Coordinates of N, CA, C and O in Angstrom, one line a residue:
S1 N -52.9 68.3 94.2 CA -54.1 69.2 94.1 C -54.0 69.9 92.7 O -55.1 70.3 92.2
R2 N -52.8 70.2 92.2 CA -52.7 70.8 90.9 C -53.3 70.0 89.8 O -54.0 70.5 88.9
V3 N -53.0 68.7 89.9 CA -53.5 67.8 88.8 C -55.1 67.7 88.8 O -55.7 67.8 87.8
V4 N -55.7 67.7 90.0 CA -57.1 67.7 90.1 C -57.7 69.0 89.5 O -58.7 69.0 88.8
F5 N -57.1 70.1 89.9 CA -57.6 71.4 89.4 C -57.5 71.4 87.8 O -58.5 71.8 87.2
W6 N -56.4 71.0 87.3 CA -56.2 71.0 85.8 C -57.2 70.1 85.2 O -57.7 70.3 84.1
A7 N -57.3 68.9 85.8 CA -58.3 67.9 85.2 C -59.7 68.4 85.2 O -60.4 68.3 84.2
L8 N -60.1 69.0 86.3 CA -61.5 69.6 86.3 C -61.7 70.7 85.3 O -62.7 70.7 84.6
M9 N -60.7 71.6 85.2 CA -60.8 72.7 84.3 C -60.8 72.2 82.8 O -61.6 72.6 82.0
C10 N -59.9 71.3 82.5 CA -59.9 70.7 81.1 C -61.1 69.9 80.8 O -61.6 70.0 79.6
S11 N -61.7 69.2 81.7 CA -62.9 68.4 81.5 C -64.0 69.4 81.2 O -64.8 69.1 80.3
Y12 N -64.1 70.4 81.9 CA -65.2 71.4 81.7 C -65.0 72.1 80.3 O -66.0 72.2 79.5
A13 N -63.8 72.4 80.0 CA -63.5 73.0 78.7 C -63.8 72.0 77.5 O -64.4 72.4 76.5
M14 N -63.5 70.8 77.7 CA -63.8 69.8 76.7 C -65.3 69.6 76.5 O -65.8 69.4 75.4
R15 N -66.1 69.6 77.6 CA -67.5 69.5 77.5 C -68.1 70.7 76.7 O -69.0 70.6 75.9
M16 N -67.6 71.9 77.0 CA -68.1 73.1 76.3 C -67.7 73.1 74.8 O -68.5 73.5 74.0
I17 N -66.5 72.6 74.5 CA -66.1 72.4 73.1 C -67.1 71.4 72.4 O -67.5 71.7 71.3
F18 N -67.3 70.3 73.0 CA -68.2 69.3 72.5 C -69.6 69.9 72.2 O -70.2 69.7 71.1
L19 N -70.2 70.7 73.1 CA -71.5 71.3 72.9 C -71.4 72.3 71.8 O -72.4 72.5 71.0
T20 N -70.3 73.1 71.7 CA -70.2 74.1 70.7 C -70.2 73.4 69.3 O -70.8 73.9 68.4
V21 N -69.4 72.4 69.2 CA -69.3 71.6 67.9 C -70.7 71.1 67.5 O -71.1 71.1 66.4
L22 N -71.5 70.6 68.5 CA -72.8 70.1 68.2 C -73.7 71.2 67.7 O -74.6 70.9 66.9
L23 N -73.5 72.4 68.0 CA -74.3 73.5 67.6 C -74.0 74.1 66.2 O -74.7 74.8 65.6
F24 N -72.8 73.7 65.7 CA -72.4 74.2 64.4 C -73.4 73.9 63.3 O -73.8 74.8 62.5
P25 N -73.9 72.6 63.2 CA -74.9 72.4 62.1 C -76.2 73.2 62.3 O -76.8 73.6 61.3
V26 N -76.6 73.3 63.5 CA -77.8 74.1 63.8 C -77.6 75.6 63.4 O -78.4 76.2 62.7
A27 N -76.4 76.1 63.6 CA -76.1 77.5 63.2 C -76.1 77.6 61.7 O -76.6 78.6 61.2
I28 N -75.6 76.7 61.0 CA -75.5 76.7 59.6 C -76.9 76.6 59.0 O -77.2 77.3 58.0
V29 N -77.8 75.8 59.6 CA -79.1 75.7 59.1 C -79.9 77.0 59.3 O -80.6 77.5 58.4
F30 N -79.8 77.5 60.5 CA -80.6 78.7 60.9 C -80.0 80.0 60.5 O -80.7 81.0 60.5
I31 N -78.7 80.0 60.2 CA -78.1 81.3 59.8 C -77.3 81.1 58.6 O -76.0 81.2 58.5
P32 N -77.9 80.8 57.5 CA -77.2 80.5 56.2 C -76.5 81.8 55.7 O -75.5 81.7 54.9
K33 N -77.0 82.9 56.0 CA -76.4 84.2 55.5 C -75.0 84.3 56.1 O -74.2 85.0 55.5
L34 N -74.7 83.7 57.2 CA -73.4 83.8 57.8 C -72.3 83.4 56.9 O -71.3 84.0 56.7
L35 N -72.6 82.3 56.2 CA -71.6 81.8 55.2 C -71.5 82.7 54.0 O -70.4 82.7 53.4
L36 N -72.5 83.4 53.7 CA -72.5 84.3 52.5 C -71.7 85.6 52.9 O -71.0 86.2 52.1
V37 N -71.9 86.0 54.1 CA -71.3 87.3 54.6 C -69.8 87.1 54.9 O -69.0 88.0 54.8
A38 N -69.4 85.9 55.4 CA -68.1 85.6 55.8 C -67.1 85.8 54.6 O -67.3 85.1 53.6
K39 N -66.2 86.7 54.7 CA -65.3 87.0 53.6 C -64.1 86.1 53.6 O -63.7 85.6 52.5
E40 N -63.5 85.8 54.7 CA -62.4 84.9 54.8 C -62.5 83.9 55.9 O -61.7 83.9 56.8
P41 N -63.5 83.0 55.8 CA -63.7 82.1 56.9 C -62.5 81.1 57.0 O -62.1 80.6 56.0
S42 N -61.9 81.0 58.2 CA -60.7 80.1 58.3 C -60.9 79.2 59.5 O -60.9 79.7 60.7
L43 N -61.0 78.0 59.3 CA -61.1 77.0 60.4 C -59.8 76.9 61.1 O -59.7 76.7 62.3
I44 N -58.7 77.2 60.4 CA -57.3 77.1 61.0 C -57.2 78.2 62.0 O -56.6 78.1 63.0
K45 N -57.9 79.4 61.8 CA -57.9 80.4 62.8 C -59.0 80.2 63.8 O -58.9 80.6 65.0
F46 N -60.1 79.7 63.4 CA -61.3 79.6 64.3 C -61.1 78.5 65.4 O -61.5 78.7 66.5
I47 N -60.5 77.4 65.1 CA -60.3 76.3 66.0 C -59.5 76.7 67.2 O -59.9 76.5 68.4
P48 N -58.4 77.5 67.1 CA -57.7 77.9 68.3 C -58.5 78.9 69.1 O -58.4 78.9 70.3
V49 N -59.3 79.7 68.4 CA -60.2 80.6 69.2 C -61.2 79.8 70.0 O -61.4 80.1 71.2
L50 N -61.7 78.8 69.4 CA -62.7 77.9 70.1 C -62.0 77.3 71.3 O -62.5 77.3 72.4
L51 N -60.8 76.7 71.1 CA -60.2 76.0 72.2 C -59.7 77.0 73.3 O -60.0 76.7 74.5
I52 N -59.1 78.1 73.0 CA -58.7 79.0 74.0 C -59.8 79.7 74.7 O -59.8 79.9 75.9
S53 N -60.9 80.0 74.0 CA -62.0 80.6 74.6 C -62.7 79.7 75.6 O -63.1 80.1 76.7
R54 N -62.8 78.4 75.3 CA -63.4 77.4 76.3 C -62.5 77.2 77.5 O -62.9 77.1 78.6
L55 N -61.1 77.2 77.3 CA -60.2 77.1 78.4 C -60.3 78.4 79.2 O -60.3 78.3 80.5
F56 N -60.4 79.5 78.6 CA -60.6 80.8 79.3 C -61.9 80.7 80.2 O -61.9 81.1 81.3
D57 N -63.0 80.3 79.5 CA -64.2 80.2 80.3 C -64.1 79.3 81.5 O -64.7 79.7 82.6
S58 N -63.5 78.2 81.4 CA -63.3 77.3 82.5 C -62.4 77.9 83.6 O -62.7 77.8 84.8
A59 N -61.3 78.6 83.2 CA -60.5 79.2 84.2 C -61.2 80.4 84.8 O -61.1 80.6 86.1
F60 N -62.0 81.1 84.1 CA -62.8 82.2 84.6 C -63.8 81.7 85.6 O -64.0 82.3 86.7
G61 N -64.4 80.6 85.3 CA -65.4 80.0 86.2 C -64.8 79.5 87.5 O -65.4 79.8 88.6
F62 N -63.6 78.9 87.4 CA -62.9 78.5 88.7 C -62.5 79.7 89.5 O -62.6 79.7 90.7
W63 N -62.0 80.7 88.8 CA -61.6 81.9 89.5 C -62.8 82.6 90.2 O -62.7 83.0 91.3
L64 N -64.0 82.7 89.5 CA -65.2 83.2 90.1 C -65.6 82.4 91.3 O -66.1 82.9 92.3
S65 N -65.5 81.1 91.1 CA -66.0 80.2 92.3 C -65.1 80.4 93.5 O -65.5 80.2 94.6
S66 N -63.8 80.8 93.2 CA -62.9 81.1 94.4 C -63.3 82.4 95.1 O -62.9 82.6 96.2
L67 N -64.0 83.2 94.4 CA -64.5 84.5 95.0 C -65.7 84.3 95.9 O -66.0 85.1 96.8
M68 N -66.5 83.3 95.6 CA -67.7 83.1 96.3 C -67.5 82.5 97.7 O -66.7 81.6 97.9
R69 N -68.2 83.1 98.7 CA -68.1 82.6 100.1 C -69.2 81.6 100.4 O -69.1 80.7 101.2
S70 N -70.4 81.8 99.7 CA -71.5 80.9 99.9 C -72.4 80.9 98.6 O -72.2 81.7 97.7
M71 N -73.4 80.1 98.6 CA -74.3 80.0 97.4 C -75.1 81.3 97.2 O -75.5 81.5 96.1
S72 N -75.3 82.1 98.3 CA -76.0 83.3 98.1 C -75.2 84.3 97.3 O -75.8 85.3 96.7
D73 N -73.9 84.1 97.1 CA -73.1 85.0 96.3 C -73.3 84.8 94.8 O -72.8 85.6 94.0
V74 N -74.0 83.7 94.4 CA -74.1 83.4 93.0 C -74.9 84.5 92.2 O -74.5 85.0 91.2
S75 N -76.0 84.9 92.8 CA -76.8 86.0 92.2 C -76.0 87.3 92.1 O -76.1 88.0 91.1
M76 N -75.2 87.6 93.1 CA -74.4 88.8 93.1 C -73.3 88.7 92.0 O -73.1 89.7 91.3
L77 N -72.7 87.5 91.8 CA -71.7 87.4 90.8 C -72.4 87.5 89.4 O -71.8 88.2 88.5
W78 N -73.6 87.0 89.2 CA -74.2 87.1 87.9 C -74.6 88.5 87.7 O -74.4 89.0 86.6
A79 N -75.2 89.2 88.6 CA -75.7 90.6 88.4 C -74.5 91.6 88.3 O -74.7 92.5 87.5
R80 N -73.5 91.4 89.0 CA -72.4 92.4 89.0 C -71.2 92.2 88.2 O -70.5 93.1 87.8
I81 N -71.0 90.9 87.8 CA -69.8 90.6 87.0 C -70.1 89.9 85.7 O -69.8 90.5 84.6
L82 N -70.8 88.8 85.7 CA -71.0 88.0 84.5 C -71.9 88.7 83.5 O -71.6 88.8 82.3
S83 N -73.0 89.2 83.9 CA -74.0 89.8 83.0 C -73.4 91.1 82.3 O -73.4 91.2 81.1
P84 N -72.8 92.0 83.1 CA -72.2 93.2 82.4 C -71.1 92.8 81.5 O -71.0 93.4 80.4
L85 N -70.2 91.9 81.9 CA -69.0 91.6 81.0 C -69.5 91.0 79.7 O -69.0 91.3 78.7
S86 N -70.5 90.0 79.8 CA -70.9 89.4 78.6 C -71.8 90.3 77.8 O -71.7 90.3 76.5
F87 N -72.6 91.1 78.4 CA -73.5 92.0 77.6 C -72.6 93.0 76.9 O -72.9 93.3 75.7
I88 N -71.7 93.6 77.5 CA -70.9 94.7 76.9 C -70.1 94.2 75.8 O -70.0 94.8 74.7
A89 N -69.4 93.0 75.9 CA -68.5 92.5 74.9 C -69.3 91.8 73.8 O -69.0 91.9 72.7
C90 N -70.2 91.0 74.2 CA -70.8 90.0 73.3 C -71.9 90.6 72.4 O -72.3 90.1 71.4
N91 N -72.5 91.7 72.8 CA -73.6 92.3 72.1 C -73.3 93.5 71.3 O -74.1 94.1 70.7
G92 N -72.0 93.9 71.5 CA -71.6 95.2 70.9 C -71.0 95.1 69.5 O -70.8 94.0 69.0
P93 N -70.8 96.2 68.9 CA -70.1 96.2 67.6 C -68.6 95.9 67.8 O -68.1 95.9 68.9
P94 N -67.9 95.8 66.7 CA -66.5 95.5 66.8 C -65.8 96.7 67.5 O -66.2 97.8 67.5
W95 N -64.6 96.4 68.1 CA -63.9 97.4 69.0 C -63.6 98.6 68.2 O -63.7 99.7 68.7
K96 N -63.1 98.5 67.0 CA -62.7 99.6 66.2 C -63.8 100.6 65.9 O -63.6 101.8 65.8
E97 N -65.0 100.1 65.8 CA -66.2 101.0 65.7 C -66.5 101.7 67.0 O -66.8 102.9 67.0
V98 N -66.4 101.0 68.1 CA -66.6 101.7 69.4 C -65.6 102.8 69.6 O -66.0 103.9 70.1
V99 N -64.3 102.5 69.4 CA -63.3 103.4 69.7 C -63.4 104.7 68.8 O -63.0 105.8 69.2
A100 N -63.9 104.5 67.6 CA -64.1 105.6 66.7 C -65.1 106.6 67.2 O -64.9 107.8 67.0
F101 N -66.2 106.1 67.8 CA -67.2 107.0 68.3 C -67.1 107.4 69.8 O -67.4 108.5 70.1
F102 N -66.6 106.5 70.6 CA -66.4 106.8 72.0 C -65.0 106.3 72.4 O -64.9 105.2 73.0
P103 N -64.0 107.1 72.2 CA -62.6 106.6 72.5 C -62.4 106.1 73.9 O -61.8 105.1 74.1
V104 N -62.9 106.8 74.9 CA -62.6 106.4 76.3 C -63.3 105.1 76.6 O -62.7 104.1 77.1
S105 N -64.5 104.9 76.1 CA -65.3 103.7 76.3 C -64.6 102.5 75.5 O -64.5 101.4 76.0
G106 N -64.1 102.8 74.4 CA -63.4 101.8 73.6 C -62.2 101.3 74.2 O -61.9 100.1 74.3
Y107 N -61.4 102.2 74.8 CA -60.2 101.7 75.5 C -60.5 101.0 76.8 O -59.8 100.1 77.2
L108 N -61.6 101.4 77.5 CA -62.0 100.7 78.7 C -62.5 99.3 78.3 O -62.3 98.3 79.1
L109 N -63.1 99.2 77.1 CA -63.6 97.9 76.7 C -62.4 96.9 76.5 O -62.6 95.7 76.6
L110 N -61.2 97.3 76.3 CA -60.1 96.4 76.1 C -59.7 95.7 77.4 O -59.0 94.8 77.4
L111 N -60.3 96.2 78.6 CA -60.1 95.5 79.8 C -61.0 94.3 80.0 O -60.8 93.5 80.9
N112 N -61.9 94.1 79.1 CA -62.9 93.0 79.1 C -62.4 91.9 78.3 O -62.3 92.0 77.1
P113 N -62.0 90.7 78.9 CA -61.5 89.6 78.2 C -62.4 89.0 77.2 O -62.0 88.5 76.2
F114 N -63.7 89.1 77.4 CA -64.7 88.6 76.5 C -64.7 89.3 75.2 O -65.0 88.8 74.1
Q115 N -64.2 90.6 75.2 CA -64.1 91.3 73.9 C -63.1 90.7 73.0 O -63.2 90.6 71.8
Y116 N -62.0 90.2 73.6 CA -60.9 89.5 72.8 C -61.4 88.2 72.2 O -61.0 87.9 71.1
I117 N -62.3 87.5 72.9 CA -62.9 86.3 72.4 C -63.7 86.6 71.1 O -63.6 86.0 70.1
N118 N -64.5 87.7 71.3 CA -65.3 88.1 70.1 C -64.5 88.6 69.0 O -64.8 88.3 67.8
E119 N -63.5 89.4 69.3 CA -62.7 90.0 68.2 C -61.9 88.9 67.5 O -61.8 88.9 66.2
A120 N -61.4 87.9 68.2 CA -60.6 86.8 67.5 C -61.6 86.0 66.7 O -61.3 85.6 65.6
G121 N -62.8 85.7 67.2 CA -63.8 84.9 66.5 C -64.2 85.7 65.2 O -64.3 85.1 64.1
R122 N -64.5 86.9 65.3 CA -64.9 87.7 64.2 C -63.8 87.8 63.1 O -64.0 87.7 61.9
A123 N -62.5 88.0 63.6 CA -61.4 88.1 62.7 C -61.2 86.7 62.0 O -60.8 86.7 60.8
S124 N -61.5 85.6 62.6 CA -61.3 84.3 62.0 C -62.3 84.0 61.0 O -62.1 83.3 60.0
I125 N -63.5 84.6 61.1 CA -64.6 84.4 60.2 C -64.7 85.4 59.1 O -64.8 85.1 57.9
F126 N -64.6 86.7 59.5 CA -64.9 87.8 58.6 C -63.6 88.5 58.0 O -63.7 89.4 57.3
G127 N -62.4 88.0 58.4 CA -61.2 88.6 58.0 C -60.7 89.6 59.0 O -61.4 90.0 59.9
Q128 N -59.5 90.0 58.9 CA -58.8 90.8 59.9 C -59.2 92.3 59.9 O -59.2 93.0 60.9
I129 N -59.7 92.8 58.8 CA -59.9 94.3 58.7 C -61.1 94.7 59.6 O -62.2 94.1 59.5
G130 N -60.9 95.7 60.4 CA -61.9 96.2 61.3 C -62.0 95.6 62.7 O -62.9 95.9 63.4
Y131 N -61.1 94.7 63.0 CA -61.1 94.0 64.3 C -59.8 94.1 65.0 O -58.8 94.4 64.3
V132 N -59.8 93.9 66.3 CA -58.5 93.8 67.0 C -57.6 92.7 66.4 O -58.2 91.7 66.0
S133 N -56.4 92.9 66.4 CA -55.4 92.0 65.8 C -55.7 90.5 66.3 O -55.8 90.3 67.5
Y134 N -55.8 89.6 65.4 CA -56.0 88.2 65.8 C -54.9 87.7 66.7 O -55.2 87.1 67.8
P135 N -53.6 87.8 66.3 CA -52.6 87.3 67.2 C -52.6 88.0 68.6 O -52.3 87.3 69.6
L136 N -52.9 89.3 68.6 CA -52.9 90.0 69.9 C -54.1 89.4 70.8 O -53.9 89.2 72.0
S137 N -55.2 89.2 70.1 CA -56.4 88.7 70.9 C -56.0 87.3 71.5 O -56.3 87.0 72.6
I138 N -55.4 86.4 70.7 CA -55.1 85.1 71.1 C -54.0 85.2 72.3 O -54.2 84.5 73.3
F139 N -53.0 86.1 72.1 CA -52.0 86.2 73.1 C -52.6 86.7 74.4 O -52.3 86.1 75.5
I140 N -53.5 87.7 74.4 CA -54.1 88.2 75.6 C -55.0 87.1 76.3 O -55.0 87.0 77.5
L141 N -55.7 86.4 75.5 CA -56.5 85.3 76.0 C -55.7 84.2 76.7 O -56.1 83.7 77.8
V142 N -54.6 83.9 76.1 CA -53.7 82.9 76.7 C -53.1 83.4 78.0 O -53.1 82.7 79.1
I143 N -52.7 84.6 78.1 CA -52.2 85.2 79.3 C -53.2 85.3 80.4 O -53.0 84.9 81.5
M144 N -54.4 85.8 80.0 CA -55.5 85.9 81.0 C -55.9 84.5 81.5 O -56.2 84.3 82.7
T145 N -55.9 83.5 80.6 CA -56.2 82.1 81.0 C -55.2 81.6 82.1 O -55.6 81.1 83.1
I146 N -54.0 81.8 81.8 CA -52.9 81.4 82.7 C -53.0 82.1 84.1 O -52.9 81.5 85.1
V147 N -53.3 83.4 84.0 CA -53.4 84.2 85.2 C -54.6 83.7 86.1 O -54.5 83.5 87.3
L148 N -55.7 83.6 85.4 CA -56.9 83.2 86.1 C -56.8 81.7 86.6 O -57.3 81.4 87.7
M149 N -56.2 80.9 85.9 CA -56.0 79.5 86.3 C -55.2 79.4 87.6 O -55.5 78.8 88.6
S150 N -54.0 80.1 87.6 CA -53.2 80.1 88.7 C -53.8 80.8 89.9 O -53.7 80.3 91.1
S151 N -54.4 81.9 89.7 CA -55.0 82.6 90.8 C -56.2 81.8 91.4 O -56.3 81.7 92.6
G152 N -57.0 81.3 90.5 CA -58.2 80.5 91.0 C -57.7 79.2 91.8 O -58.3 78.9 92.8
R153 N -56.7 78.6 91.3 CA -56.1 77.4 91.9 C -55.6 77.7 93.3 O -55.9 77.1 94.3
K154 N -54.8 78.8 93.4 CA -54.3 79.2 94.7 C -55.4 79.6 95.7 O -55.3 79.2 96.8
R155 N -56.4 80.3 95.2 CA -57.4 80.8 96.1 C -58.3 79.6 96.6 O -58.6 79.5 97.8
L156 N -58.6 78.7 95.7 CA -59.3 77.5 96.1 C -58.5 76.5 96.9 O -59.0 75.9 97.9
Q157 N -57.2 76.5 96.7 CA -56.3 75.6 97.5 C -56.3 76.1 98.9 O -56.3 75.4 99.9
K158 N -56.2 77.5 99.1 CA -56.2 78.0 100.4 C -57.5 77.7 101.2 O -57.6 77.4 102.3
R159 N -58.6 77.8 100.4 CA -59.9 77.6 101.0 C -60.1 76.1 101.4 O -60.7 75.8 102.5
F160 N -59.7 75.2 100.6 CA -59.9 73.8 100.8 C -58.6 73.1 101.2 O -58.3 72.0 100.9
D161 N -57.8 73.8 102.0 CA -56.4 73.3 102.4 C -56.5 72.1 103.3 O -55.6 71.3 103.4
F162 N -57.7 71.9 103.9 CA -57.8 70.8 104.8 C -57.9 69.4 104.1 O -57.8 68.4 104.7
L163 N -58.1 69.4 102.8 CA -58.3 68.2 102.1 C -57.0 67.4 101.9 O -56.0 67.8 101.6

């Protein structure tokens, strides 16, 4: 059952990576200023962020599916977990700006794993200054991915133990 879990998670991650790579040309056409603003764009740094973030997304998805009891829980998960996590981390300014103005909120924001995805992505494109440390962000994402993978697998295995 472990092999099936890993295969499903990796296949989902690979599909998401493929779709993300397909969107790169579209982003460059519609957002040409991004290339002008980027101070130190580094594909060597960006590719690990892309891979780890997609693996994290798939592990997070499996973990969330292990929390659901029925299909009616999908709207609850979206309203109470996914929407706030993605809105707070993905639409906000860099962490160092948040912590400068609202220290308590800034440190609470470090509990949101999506913040580390954004900080690592920003650091890989715009340079390290003003963002959470790139190696720290990658390390935390790897740890969170491993924790969510194993927790989601165990929870789903308990639920589907009859297979």
